[in-house]
mmCIF file of C-alpha atoms and ligand atoms in Angstrom:
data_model
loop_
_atom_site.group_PDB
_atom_site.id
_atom_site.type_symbol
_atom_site.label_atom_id
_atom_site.label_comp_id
_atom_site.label_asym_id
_atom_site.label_seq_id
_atom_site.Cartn_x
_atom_site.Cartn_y
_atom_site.Cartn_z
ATOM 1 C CA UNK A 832 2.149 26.945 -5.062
ATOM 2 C CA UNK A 833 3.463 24.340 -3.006
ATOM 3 C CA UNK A 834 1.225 21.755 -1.585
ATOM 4 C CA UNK A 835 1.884 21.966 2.357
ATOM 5 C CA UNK A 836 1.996 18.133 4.065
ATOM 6 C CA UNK A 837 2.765 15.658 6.384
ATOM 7 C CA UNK A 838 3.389 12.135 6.394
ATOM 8 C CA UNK A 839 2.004 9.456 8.823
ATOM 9 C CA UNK A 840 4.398 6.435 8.721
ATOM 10 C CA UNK A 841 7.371 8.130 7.054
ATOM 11 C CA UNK A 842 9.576 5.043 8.437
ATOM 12 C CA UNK A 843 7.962 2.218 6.841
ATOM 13 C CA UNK A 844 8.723 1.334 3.157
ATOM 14 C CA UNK A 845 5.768 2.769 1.236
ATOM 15 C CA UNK A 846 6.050 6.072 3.679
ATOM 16 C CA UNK A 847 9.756 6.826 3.105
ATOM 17 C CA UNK A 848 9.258 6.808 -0.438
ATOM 18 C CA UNK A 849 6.208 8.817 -0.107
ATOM 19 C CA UNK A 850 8.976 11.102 2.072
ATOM 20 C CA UNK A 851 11.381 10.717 -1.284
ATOM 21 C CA UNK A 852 9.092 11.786 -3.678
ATOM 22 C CA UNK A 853 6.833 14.260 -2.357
ATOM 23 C CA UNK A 854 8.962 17.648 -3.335
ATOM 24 C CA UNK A 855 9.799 16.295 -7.017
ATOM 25 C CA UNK A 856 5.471 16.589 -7.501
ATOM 26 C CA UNK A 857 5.551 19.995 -5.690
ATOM 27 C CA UNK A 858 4.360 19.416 -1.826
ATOM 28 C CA UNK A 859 5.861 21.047 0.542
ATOM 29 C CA UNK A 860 6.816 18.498 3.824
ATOM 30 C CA UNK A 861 6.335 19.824 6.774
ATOM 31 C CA UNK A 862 6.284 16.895 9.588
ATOM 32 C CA UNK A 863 6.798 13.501 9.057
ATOM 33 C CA UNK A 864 5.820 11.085 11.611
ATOM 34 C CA UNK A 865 6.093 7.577 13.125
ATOM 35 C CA UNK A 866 5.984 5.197 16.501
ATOM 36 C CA UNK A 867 9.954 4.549 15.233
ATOM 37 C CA UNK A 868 12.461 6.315 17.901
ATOM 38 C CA UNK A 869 14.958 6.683 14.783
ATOM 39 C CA UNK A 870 14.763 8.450 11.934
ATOM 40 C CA UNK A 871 16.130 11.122 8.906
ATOM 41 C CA UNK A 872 13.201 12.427 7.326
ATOM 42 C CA UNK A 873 12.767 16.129 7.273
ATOM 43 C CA UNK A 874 10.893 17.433 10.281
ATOM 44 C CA UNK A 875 10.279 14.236 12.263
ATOM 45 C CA UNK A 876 8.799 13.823 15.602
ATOM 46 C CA UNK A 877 7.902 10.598 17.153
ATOM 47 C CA UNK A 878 3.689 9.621 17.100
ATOM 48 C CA UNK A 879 2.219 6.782 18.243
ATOM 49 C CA UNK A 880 -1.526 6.399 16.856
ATOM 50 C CA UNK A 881 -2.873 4.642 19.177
ATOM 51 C CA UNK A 882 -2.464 7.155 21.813
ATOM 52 C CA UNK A 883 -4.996 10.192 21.347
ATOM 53 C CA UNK A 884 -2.820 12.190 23.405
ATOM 54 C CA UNK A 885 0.006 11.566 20.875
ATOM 55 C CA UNK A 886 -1.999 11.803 18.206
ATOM 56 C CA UNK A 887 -3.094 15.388 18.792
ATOM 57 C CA UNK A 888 0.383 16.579 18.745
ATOM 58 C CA UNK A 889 0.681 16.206 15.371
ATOM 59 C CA UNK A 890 0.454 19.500 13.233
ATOM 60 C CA UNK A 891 -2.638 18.894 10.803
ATOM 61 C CA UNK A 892 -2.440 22.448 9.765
ATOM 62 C CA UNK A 893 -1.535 21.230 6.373
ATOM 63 C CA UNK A 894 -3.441 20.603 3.022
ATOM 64 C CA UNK A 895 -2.258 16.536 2.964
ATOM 65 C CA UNK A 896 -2.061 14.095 5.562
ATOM 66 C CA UNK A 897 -0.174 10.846 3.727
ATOM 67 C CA UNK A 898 -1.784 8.546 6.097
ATOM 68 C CA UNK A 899 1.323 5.122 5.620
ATOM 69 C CA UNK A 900 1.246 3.946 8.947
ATOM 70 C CA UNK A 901 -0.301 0.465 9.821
ATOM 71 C CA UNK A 902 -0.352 -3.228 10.923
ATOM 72 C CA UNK A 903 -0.235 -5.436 7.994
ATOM 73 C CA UNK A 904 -0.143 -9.386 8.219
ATOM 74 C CA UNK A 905 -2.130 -12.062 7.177
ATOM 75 C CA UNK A 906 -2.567 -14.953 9.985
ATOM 76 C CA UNK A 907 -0.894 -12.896 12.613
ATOM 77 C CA UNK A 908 -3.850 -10.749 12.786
ATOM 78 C CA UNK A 909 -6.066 -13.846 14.302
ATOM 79 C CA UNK A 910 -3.171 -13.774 16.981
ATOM 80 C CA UNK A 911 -3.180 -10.510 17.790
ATOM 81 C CA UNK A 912 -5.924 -8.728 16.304
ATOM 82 C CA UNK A 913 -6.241 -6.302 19.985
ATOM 83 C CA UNK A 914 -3.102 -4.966 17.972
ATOM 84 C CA UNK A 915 -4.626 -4.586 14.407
ATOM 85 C CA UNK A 916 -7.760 -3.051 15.675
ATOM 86 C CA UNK A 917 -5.341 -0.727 17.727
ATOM 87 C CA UNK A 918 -2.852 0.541 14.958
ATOM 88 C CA UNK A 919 -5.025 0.265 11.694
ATOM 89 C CA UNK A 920 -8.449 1.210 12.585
ATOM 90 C CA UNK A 921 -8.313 3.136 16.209
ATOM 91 C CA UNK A 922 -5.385 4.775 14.920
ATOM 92 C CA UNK A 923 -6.781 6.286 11.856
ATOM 93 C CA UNK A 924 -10.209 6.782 13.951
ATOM 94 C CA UNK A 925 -7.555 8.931 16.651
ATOM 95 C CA UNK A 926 -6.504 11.215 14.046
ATOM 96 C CA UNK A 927 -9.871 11.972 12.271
ATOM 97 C CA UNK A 928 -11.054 12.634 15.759
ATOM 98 C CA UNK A 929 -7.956 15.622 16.294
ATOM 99 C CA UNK A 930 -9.191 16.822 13.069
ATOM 100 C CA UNK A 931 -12.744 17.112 13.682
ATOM 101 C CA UNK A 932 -12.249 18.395 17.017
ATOM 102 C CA UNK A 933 -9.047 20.928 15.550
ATOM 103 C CA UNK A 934 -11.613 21.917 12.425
ATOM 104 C CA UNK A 935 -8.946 20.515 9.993
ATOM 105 C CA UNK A 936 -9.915 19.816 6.548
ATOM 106 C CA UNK A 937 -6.750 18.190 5.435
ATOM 107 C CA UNK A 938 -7.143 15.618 3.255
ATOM 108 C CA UNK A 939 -6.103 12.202 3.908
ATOM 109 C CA UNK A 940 -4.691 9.625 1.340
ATOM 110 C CA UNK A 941 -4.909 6.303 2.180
ATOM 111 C CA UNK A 942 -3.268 3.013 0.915
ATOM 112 C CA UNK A 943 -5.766 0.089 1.051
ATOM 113 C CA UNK A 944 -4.741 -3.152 -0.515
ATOM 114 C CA UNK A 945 -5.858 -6.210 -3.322
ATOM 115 C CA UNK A 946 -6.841 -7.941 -0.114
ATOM 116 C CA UNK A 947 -10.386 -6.387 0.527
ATOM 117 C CA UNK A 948 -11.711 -8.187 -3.245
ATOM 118 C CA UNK A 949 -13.246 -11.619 -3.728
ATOM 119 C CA UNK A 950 -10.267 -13.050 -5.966
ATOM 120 C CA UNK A 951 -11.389 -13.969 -9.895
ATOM 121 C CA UNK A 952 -9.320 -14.069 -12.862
ATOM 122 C CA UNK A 953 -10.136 -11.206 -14.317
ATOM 123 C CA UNK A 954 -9.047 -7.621 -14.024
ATOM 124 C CA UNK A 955 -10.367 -5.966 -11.185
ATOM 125 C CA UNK A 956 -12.295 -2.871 -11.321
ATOM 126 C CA UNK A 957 -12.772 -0.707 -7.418
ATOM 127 C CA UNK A 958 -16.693 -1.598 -7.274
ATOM 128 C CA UNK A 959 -16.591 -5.159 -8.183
ATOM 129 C CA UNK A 960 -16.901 -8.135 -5.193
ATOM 130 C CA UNK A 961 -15.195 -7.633 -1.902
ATOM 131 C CA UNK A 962 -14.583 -10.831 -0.120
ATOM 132 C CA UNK A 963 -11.524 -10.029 3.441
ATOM 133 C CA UNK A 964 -10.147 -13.228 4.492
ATOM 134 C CA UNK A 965 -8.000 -11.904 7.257
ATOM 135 C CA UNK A 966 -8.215 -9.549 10.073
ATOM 136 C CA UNK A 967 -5.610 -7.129 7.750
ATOM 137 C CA UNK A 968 -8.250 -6.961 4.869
ATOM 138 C CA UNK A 969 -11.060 -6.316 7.231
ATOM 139 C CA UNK A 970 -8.865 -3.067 8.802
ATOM 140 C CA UNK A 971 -8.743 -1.708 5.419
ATOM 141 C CA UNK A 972 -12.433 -2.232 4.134
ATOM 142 C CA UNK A 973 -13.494 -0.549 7.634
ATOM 143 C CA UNK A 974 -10.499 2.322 6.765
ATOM 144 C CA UNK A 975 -11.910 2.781 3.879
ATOM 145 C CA UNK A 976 -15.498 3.245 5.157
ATOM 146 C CA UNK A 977 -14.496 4.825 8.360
ATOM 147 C CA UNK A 978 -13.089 7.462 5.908
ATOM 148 C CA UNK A 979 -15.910 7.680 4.067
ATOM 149 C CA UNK A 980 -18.230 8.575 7.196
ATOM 150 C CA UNK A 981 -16.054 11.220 8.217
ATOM 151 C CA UNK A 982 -16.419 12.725 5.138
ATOM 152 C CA UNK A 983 -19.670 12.810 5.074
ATOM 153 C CA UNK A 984 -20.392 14.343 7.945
ATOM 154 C CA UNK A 985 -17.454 16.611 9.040
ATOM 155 C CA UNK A 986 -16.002 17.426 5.460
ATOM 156 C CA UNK A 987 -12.555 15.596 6.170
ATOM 157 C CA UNK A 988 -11.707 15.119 2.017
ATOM 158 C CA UNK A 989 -9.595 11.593 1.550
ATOM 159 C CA UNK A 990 -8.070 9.726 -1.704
ATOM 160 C CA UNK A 991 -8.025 5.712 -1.464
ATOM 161 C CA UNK A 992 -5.617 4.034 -2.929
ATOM 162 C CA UNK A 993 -5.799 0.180 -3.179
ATOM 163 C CA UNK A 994 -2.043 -1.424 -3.722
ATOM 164 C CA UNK A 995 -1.385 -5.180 -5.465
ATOM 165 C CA UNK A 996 2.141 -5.995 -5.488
ATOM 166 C CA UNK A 997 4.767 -3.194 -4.684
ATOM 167 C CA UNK A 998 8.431 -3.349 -5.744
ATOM 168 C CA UNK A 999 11.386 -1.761 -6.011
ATOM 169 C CA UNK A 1000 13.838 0.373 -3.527
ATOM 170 C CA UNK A 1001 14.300 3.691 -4.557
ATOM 171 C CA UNK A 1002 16.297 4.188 -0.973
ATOM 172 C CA UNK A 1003 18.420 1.462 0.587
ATOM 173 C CA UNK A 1004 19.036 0.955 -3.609
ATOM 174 C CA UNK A 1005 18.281 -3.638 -2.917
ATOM 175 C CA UNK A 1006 15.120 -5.300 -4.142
ATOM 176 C CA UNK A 1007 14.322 -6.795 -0.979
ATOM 177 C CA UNK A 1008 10.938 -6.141 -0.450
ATOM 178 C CA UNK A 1009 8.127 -7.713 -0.547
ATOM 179 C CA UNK A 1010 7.006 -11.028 -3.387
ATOM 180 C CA UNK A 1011 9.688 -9.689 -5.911
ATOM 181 C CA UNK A 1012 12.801 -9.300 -2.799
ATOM 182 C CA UNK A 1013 11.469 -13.273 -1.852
ATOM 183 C CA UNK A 1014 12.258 -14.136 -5.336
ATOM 184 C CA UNK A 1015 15.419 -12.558 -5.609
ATOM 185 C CA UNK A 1016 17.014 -13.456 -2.091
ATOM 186 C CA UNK A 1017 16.124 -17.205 -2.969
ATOM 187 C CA UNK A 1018 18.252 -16.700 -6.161
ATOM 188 C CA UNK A 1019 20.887 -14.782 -4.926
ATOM 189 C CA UNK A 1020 21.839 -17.523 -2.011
ATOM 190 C CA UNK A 1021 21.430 -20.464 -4.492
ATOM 191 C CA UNK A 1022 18.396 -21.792 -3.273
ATOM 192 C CA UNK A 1023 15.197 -22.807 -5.153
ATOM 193 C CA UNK A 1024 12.015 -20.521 -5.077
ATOM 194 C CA UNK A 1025 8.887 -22.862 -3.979
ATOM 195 C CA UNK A 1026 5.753 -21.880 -5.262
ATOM 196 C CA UNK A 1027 2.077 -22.937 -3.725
ATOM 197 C CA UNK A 1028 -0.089 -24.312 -6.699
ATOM 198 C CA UNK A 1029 2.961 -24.144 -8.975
ATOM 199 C CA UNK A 1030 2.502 -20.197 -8.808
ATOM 200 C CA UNK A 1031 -0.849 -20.088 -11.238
ATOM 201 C CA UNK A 1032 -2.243 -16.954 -9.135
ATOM 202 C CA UNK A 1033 -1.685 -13.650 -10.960
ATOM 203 C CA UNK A 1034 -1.282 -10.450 -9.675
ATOM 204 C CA UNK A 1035 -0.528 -6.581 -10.924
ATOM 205 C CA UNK A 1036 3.280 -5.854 -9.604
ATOM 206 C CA UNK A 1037 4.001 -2.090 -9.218
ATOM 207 C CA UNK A 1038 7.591 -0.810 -9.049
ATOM 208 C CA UNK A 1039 7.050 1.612 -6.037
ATOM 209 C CA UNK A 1040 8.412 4.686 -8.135
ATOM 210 C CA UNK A 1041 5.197 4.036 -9.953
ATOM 211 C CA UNK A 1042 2.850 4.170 -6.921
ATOM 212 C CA UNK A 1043 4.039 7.221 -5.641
ATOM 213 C CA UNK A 1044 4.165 8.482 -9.099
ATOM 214 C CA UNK A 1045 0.403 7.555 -9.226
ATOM 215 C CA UNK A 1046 -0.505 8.864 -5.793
ATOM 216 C CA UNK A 1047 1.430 11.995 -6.173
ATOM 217 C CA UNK A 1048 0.176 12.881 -9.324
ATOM 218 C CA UNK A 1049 -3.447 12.658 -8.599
ATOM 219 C CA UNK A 1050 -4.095 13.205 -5.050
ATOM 220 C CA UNK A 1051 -4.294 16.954 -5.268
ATOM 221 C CA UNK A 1052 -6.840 16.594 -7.887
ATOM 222 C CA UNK A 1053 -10.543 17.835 -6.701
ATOM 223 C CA UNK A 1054 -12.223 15.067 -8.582
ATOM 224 C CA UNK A 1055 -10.290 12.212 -6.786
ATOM 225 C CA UNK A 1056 -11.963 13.485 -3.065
ATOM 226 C CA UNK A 1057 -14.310 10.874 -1.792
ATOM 227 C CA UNK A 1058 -12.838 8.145 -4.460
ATOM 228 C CA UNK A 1059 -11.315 4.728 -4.535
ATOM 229 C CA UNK A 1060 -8.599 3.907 -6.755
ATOM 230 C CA UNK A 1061 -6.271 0.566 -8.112
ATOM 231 C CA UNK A 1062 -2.793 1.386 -8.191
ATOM 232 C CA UNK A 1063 -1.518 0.036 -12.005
ATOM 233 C CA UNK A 1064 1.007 -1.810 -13.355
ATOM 234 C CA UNK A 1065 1.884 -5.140 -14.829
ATOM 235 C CA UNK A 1066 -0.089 -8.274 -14.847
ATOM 236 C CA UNK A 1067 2.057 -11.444 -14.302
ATOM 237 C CA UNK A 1068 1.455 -15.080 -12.826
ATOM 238 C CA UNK A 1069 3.527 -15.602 -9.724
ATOM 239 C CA UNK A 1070 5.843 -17.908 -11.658
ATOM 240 C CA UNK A 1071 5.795 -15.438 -14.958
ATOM 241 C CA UNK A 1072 7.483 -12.781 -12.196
ATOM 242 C CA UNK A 1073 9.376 -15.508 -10.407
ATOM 243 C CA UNK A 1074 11.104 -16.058 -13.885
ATOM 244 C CA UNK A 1075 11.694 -12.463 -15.412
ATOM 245 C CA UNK A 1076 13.340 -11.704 -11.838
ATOM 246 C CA UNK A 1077 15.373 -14.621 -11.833
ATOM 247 C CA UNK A 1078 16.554 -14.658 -15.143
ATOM 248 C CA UNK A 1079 20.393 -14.007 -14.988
ATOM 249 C CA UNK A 1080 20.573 -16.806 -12.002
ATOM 250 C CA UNK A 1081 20.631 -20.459 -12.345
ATOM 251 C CA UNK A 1082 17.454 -20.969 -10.040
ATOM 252 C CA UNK A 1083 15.096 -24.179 -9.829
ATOM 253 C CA UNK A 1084 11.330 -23.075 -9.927
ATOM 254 C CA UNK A 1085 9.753 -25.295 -7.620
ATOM 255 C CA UNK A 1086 5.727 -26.385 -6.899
ATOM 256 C CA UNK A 1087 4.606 -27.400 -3.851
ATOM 257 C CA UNK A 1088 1.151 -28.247 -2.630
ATOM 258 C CA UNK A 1089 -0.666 -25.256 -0.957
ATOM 259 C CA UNK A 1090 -0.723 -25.738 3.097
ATOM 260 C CA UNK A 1091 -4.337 -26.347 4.258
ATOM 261 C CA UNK A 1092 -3.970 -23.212 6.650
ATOM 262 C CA UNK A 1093 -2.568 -20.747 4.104
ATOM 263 C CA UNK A 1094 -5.040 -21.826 0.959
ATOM 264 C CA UNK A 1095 -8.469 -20.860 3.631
ATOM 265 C CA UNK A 1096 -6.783 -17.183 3.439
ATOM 266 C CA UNK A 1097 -5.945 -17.219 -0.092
ATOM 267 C CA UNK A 1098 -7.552 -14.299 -2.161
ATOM 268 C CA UNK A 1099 -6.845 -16.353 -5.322
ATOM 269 C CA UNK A 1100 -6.379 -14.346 -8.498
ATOM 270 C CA UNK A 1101 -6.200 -10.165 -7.642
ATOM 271 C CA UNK A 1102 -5.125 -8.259 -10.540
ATOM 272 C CA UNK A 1103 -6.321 -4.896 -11.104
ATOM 273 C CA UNK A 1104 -8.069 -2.766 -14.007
ATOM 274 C CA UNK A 1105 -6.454 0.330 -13.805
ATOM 275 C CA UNK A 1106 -9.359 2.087 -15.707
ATOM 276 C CA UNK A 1107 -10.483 4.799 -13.240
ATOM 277 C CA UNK A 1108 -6.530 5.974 -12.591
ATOM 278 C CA UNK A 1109 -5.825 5.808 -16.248
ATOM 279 C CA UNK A 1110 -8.087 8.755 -17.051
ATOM 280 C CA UNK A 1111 -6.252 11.001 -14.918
ATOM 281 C CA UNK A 1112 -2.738 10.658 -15.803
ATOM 282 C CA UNK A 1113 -0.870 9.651 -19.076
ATOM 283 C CA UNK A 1114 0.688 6.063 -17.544
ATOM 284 C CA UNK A 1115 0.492 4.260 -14.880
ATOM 285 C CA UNK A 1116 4.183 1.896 -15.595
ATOM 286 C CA UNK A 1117 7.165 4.053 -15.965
ATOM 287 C CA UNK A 1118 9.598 1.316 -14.993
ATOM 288 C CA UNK A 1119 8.656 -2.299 -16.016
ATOM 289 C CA UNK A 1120 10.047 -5.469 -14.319
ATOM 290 C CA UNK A 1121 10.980 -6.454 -17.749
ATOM 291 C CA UNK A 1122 13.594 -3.897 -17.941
ATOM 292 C CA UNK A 1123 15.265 -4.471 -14.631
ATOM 293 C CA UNK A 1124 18.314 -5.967 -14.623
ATOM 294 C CA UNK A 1125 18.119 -7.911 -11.358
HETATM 295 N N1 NAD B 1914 3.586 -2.831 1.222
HETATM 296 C C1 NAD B 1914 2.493 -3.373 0.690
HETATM 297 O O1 NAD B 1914 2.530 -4.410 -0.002
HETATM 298 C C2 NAD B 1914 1.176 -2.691 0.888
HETATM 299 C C3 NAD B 1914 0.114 -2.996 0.020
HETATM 300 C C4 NAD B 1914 -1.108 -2.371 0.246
HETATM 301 C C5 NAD B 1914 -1.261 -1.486 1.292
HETATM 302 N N2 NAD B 1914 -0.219 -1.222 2.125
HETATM 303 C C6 NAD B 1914 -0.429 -0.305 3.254
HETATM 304 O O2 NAD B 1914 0.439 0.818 3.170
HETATM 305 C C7 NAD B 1914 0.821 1.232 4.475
HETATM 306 C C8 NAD B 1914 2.335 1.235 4.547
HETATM 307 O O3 NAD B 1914 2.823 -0.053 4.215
HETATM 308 P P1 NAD B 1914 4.367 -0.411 4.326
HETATM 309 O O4 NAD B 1914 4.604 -1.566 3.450
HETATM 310 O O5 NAD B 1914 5.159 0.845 4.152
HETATM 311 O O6 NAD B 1914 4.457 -0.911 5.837
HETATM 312 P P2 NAD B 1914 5.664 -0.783 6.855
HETATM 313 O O7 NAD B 1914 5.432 -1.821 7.888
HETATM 314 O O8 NAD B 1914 6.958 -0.793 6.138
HETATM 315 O O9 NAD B 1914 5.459 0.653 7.492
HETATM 316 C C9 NAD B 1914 4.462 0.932 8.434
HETATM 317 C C10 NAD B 1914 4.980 2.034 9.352
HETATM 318 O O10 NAD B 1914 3.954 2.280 10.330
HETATM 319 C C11 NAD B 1914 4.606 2.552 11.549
HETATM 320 N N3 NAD B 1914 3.728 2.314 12.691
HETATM 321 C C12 NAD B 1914 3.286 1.106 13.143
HETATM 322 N N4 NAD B 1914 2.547 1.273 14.251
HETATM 323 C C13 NAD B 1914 2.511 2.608 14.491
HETATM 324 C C14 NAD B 1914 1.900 3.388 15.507
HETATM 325 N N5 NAD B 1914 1.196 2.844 16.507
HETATM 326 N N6 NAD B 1914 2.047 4.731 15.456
HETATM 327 C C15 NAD B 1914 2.779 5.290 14.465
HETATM 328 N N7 NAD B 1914 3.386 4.600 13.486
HETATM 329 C C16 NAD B 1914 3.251 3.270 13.501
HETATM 330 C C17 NAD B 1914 5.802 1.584 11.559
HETATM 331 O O11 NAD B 1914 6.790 2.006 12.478
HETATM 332 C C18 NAD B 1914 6.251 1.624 10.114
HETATM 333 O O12 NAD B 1914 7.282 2.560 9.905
HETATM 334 C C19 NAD B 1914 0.179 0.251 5.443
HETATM 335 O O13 NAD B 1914 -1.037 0.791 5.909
HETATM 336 C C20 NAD B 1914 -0.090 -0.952 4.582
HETATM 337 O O14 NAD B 1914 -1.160 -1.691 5.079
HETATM 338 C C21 NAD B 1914 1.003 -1.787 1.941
#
């Protein structure tokens, strides 16, 4: 039987392919929503999360709620963190309280990020260190424990999913998002791709077919309620997936000294074991950066 949902944040990039997906792994979308005034996904009506009053016109009479709309950002969140708090946590806080007052038991899947760990060069694994360095990273780890209380004491199921490096455009068909678009852009115009520290840091890079493959796949499953989960994929250095993406262009890899202001942020090393996800479906990389011919 299909799986009835909606989708918070079906405008953004992670949400719209969360919006492409869905029906191939059998749920059944029935609203999609976001603060954008423009949009083509099935069913849409326009939210905005930080309004309660918004917020409780959404129709949680479903069995998923893809919860893809947020703030991200790494210094702009010391600038305007009113905003963060606003969208990431009070948002996500407005629509457990619609739930809990409606008597939903939907259950929520969240995307958290590499962001909330204390960075070390070794894989990963959900319980080890957690170490936010930005306002961002301190949304999520609260998102993930506001989520946590909720379930506890009103029943409100939820899936965590914590994301590295997404890639990958299954639906404007460019690369241009995210570490992996940077890369490519700077190639594509000619110009040389700088990297801080000579681009030592490594991190797991997930085509974005794979994440919803993994999210998909596994968020129906009664075992995942309640859990946290890294997203797989491939390991690579910065500069390791700087050069497999640039490899039919002529393009100078560059190092440059780390700005004072950006290196009191940095995670350092975040790549993920993908243990935990790993024993509930056969793969985690269906499409490997290797392969792409960018
Ligand atoms: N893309 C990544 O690298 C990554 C990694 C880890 C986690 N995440 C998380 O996944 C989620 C989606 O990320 P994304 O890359 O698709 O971001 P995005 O910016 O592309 O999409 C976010 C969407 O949220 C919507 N939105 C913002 N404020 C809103 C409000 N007040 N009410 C309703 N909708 C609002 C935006 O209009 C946008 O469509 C975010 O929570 C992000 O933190 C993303």
């Amino acid at each position: 039987m299909d799986k009835s949902c909606i989708i918070i944040g079906s405008e953004g990039y992670l949400g719209k392919h969360i919006v492409h997906y869905a029906p191939e792994y059998g749920y059944n979308i029935v609203g999609c929503y976001d603060i954008s005034t423009e949009s083509t996904s099935p069913n849409y009506a326009n939210v905005d999360l930080t309004s309660k009053e918004s917020v409780d016109n959404i129709n949680i009479d479903v069995d998923y709620i893809f919860m893809f709309a947020g703030l991200t950002g790494t210094y702009a969140g010391f600038d305007s963190y009113e905003k963060y708090i606003a969208i990431n946590e009070t948002g996500l806080l407005n629509l457990l309280d619609s739930m809990r007052r409606k008597g939903s038991t939907a259950k929520i899947i969240f995307p958290s990020t590499r962001l909330v760990y204390k960075g070390f060069d070794k894989p990963l694994k959900e319980t080890d260190e957690k170490d936010p360095k930005t306002i961002y990273a301190v949304n999520k780890l609260a998102c993930e424990a506001i989520l946590n209380t909720y379930a506890t004491s009103f029943g409100i199921p939820y899936t965590v999913y914590r994301i590295c490096v997404p890639y990958g455009n299954e639906i404007s068909g460019d690369y241009s998002f995210g570490t992996i678009g940077f890369f490519l852009n700077r190639a594509k115009s000619g110009n040389p791709i700088t990297l801080y520290g000579g681009g030592t840091l490594k991190r797991t890079f997930t085509h974005v077919a794979d994440i919803c493959r993994q999210i998909l796949l596994t968020a129906s499953l009664p075992q995942t309620d309640g859990e946290i989960y890294n997203i797989g994929g491939e390991t690579y250095s910065l500069r390791e997936a700087a050069e497999i993406v640039t490899r039919n262009h002529s393009t100078d890899i560059q190092a440059t000294e780390w700005p004072d202001k950006d290196l009191l942020i940095e995670s350092g090393d975040t790549y993920f074991d993908d243990e935990k996800i790993r024993c509930l479906i056969d793969k985690t990389v269906t499409i490997s950066l290797k392969e792409i011919n960018f």
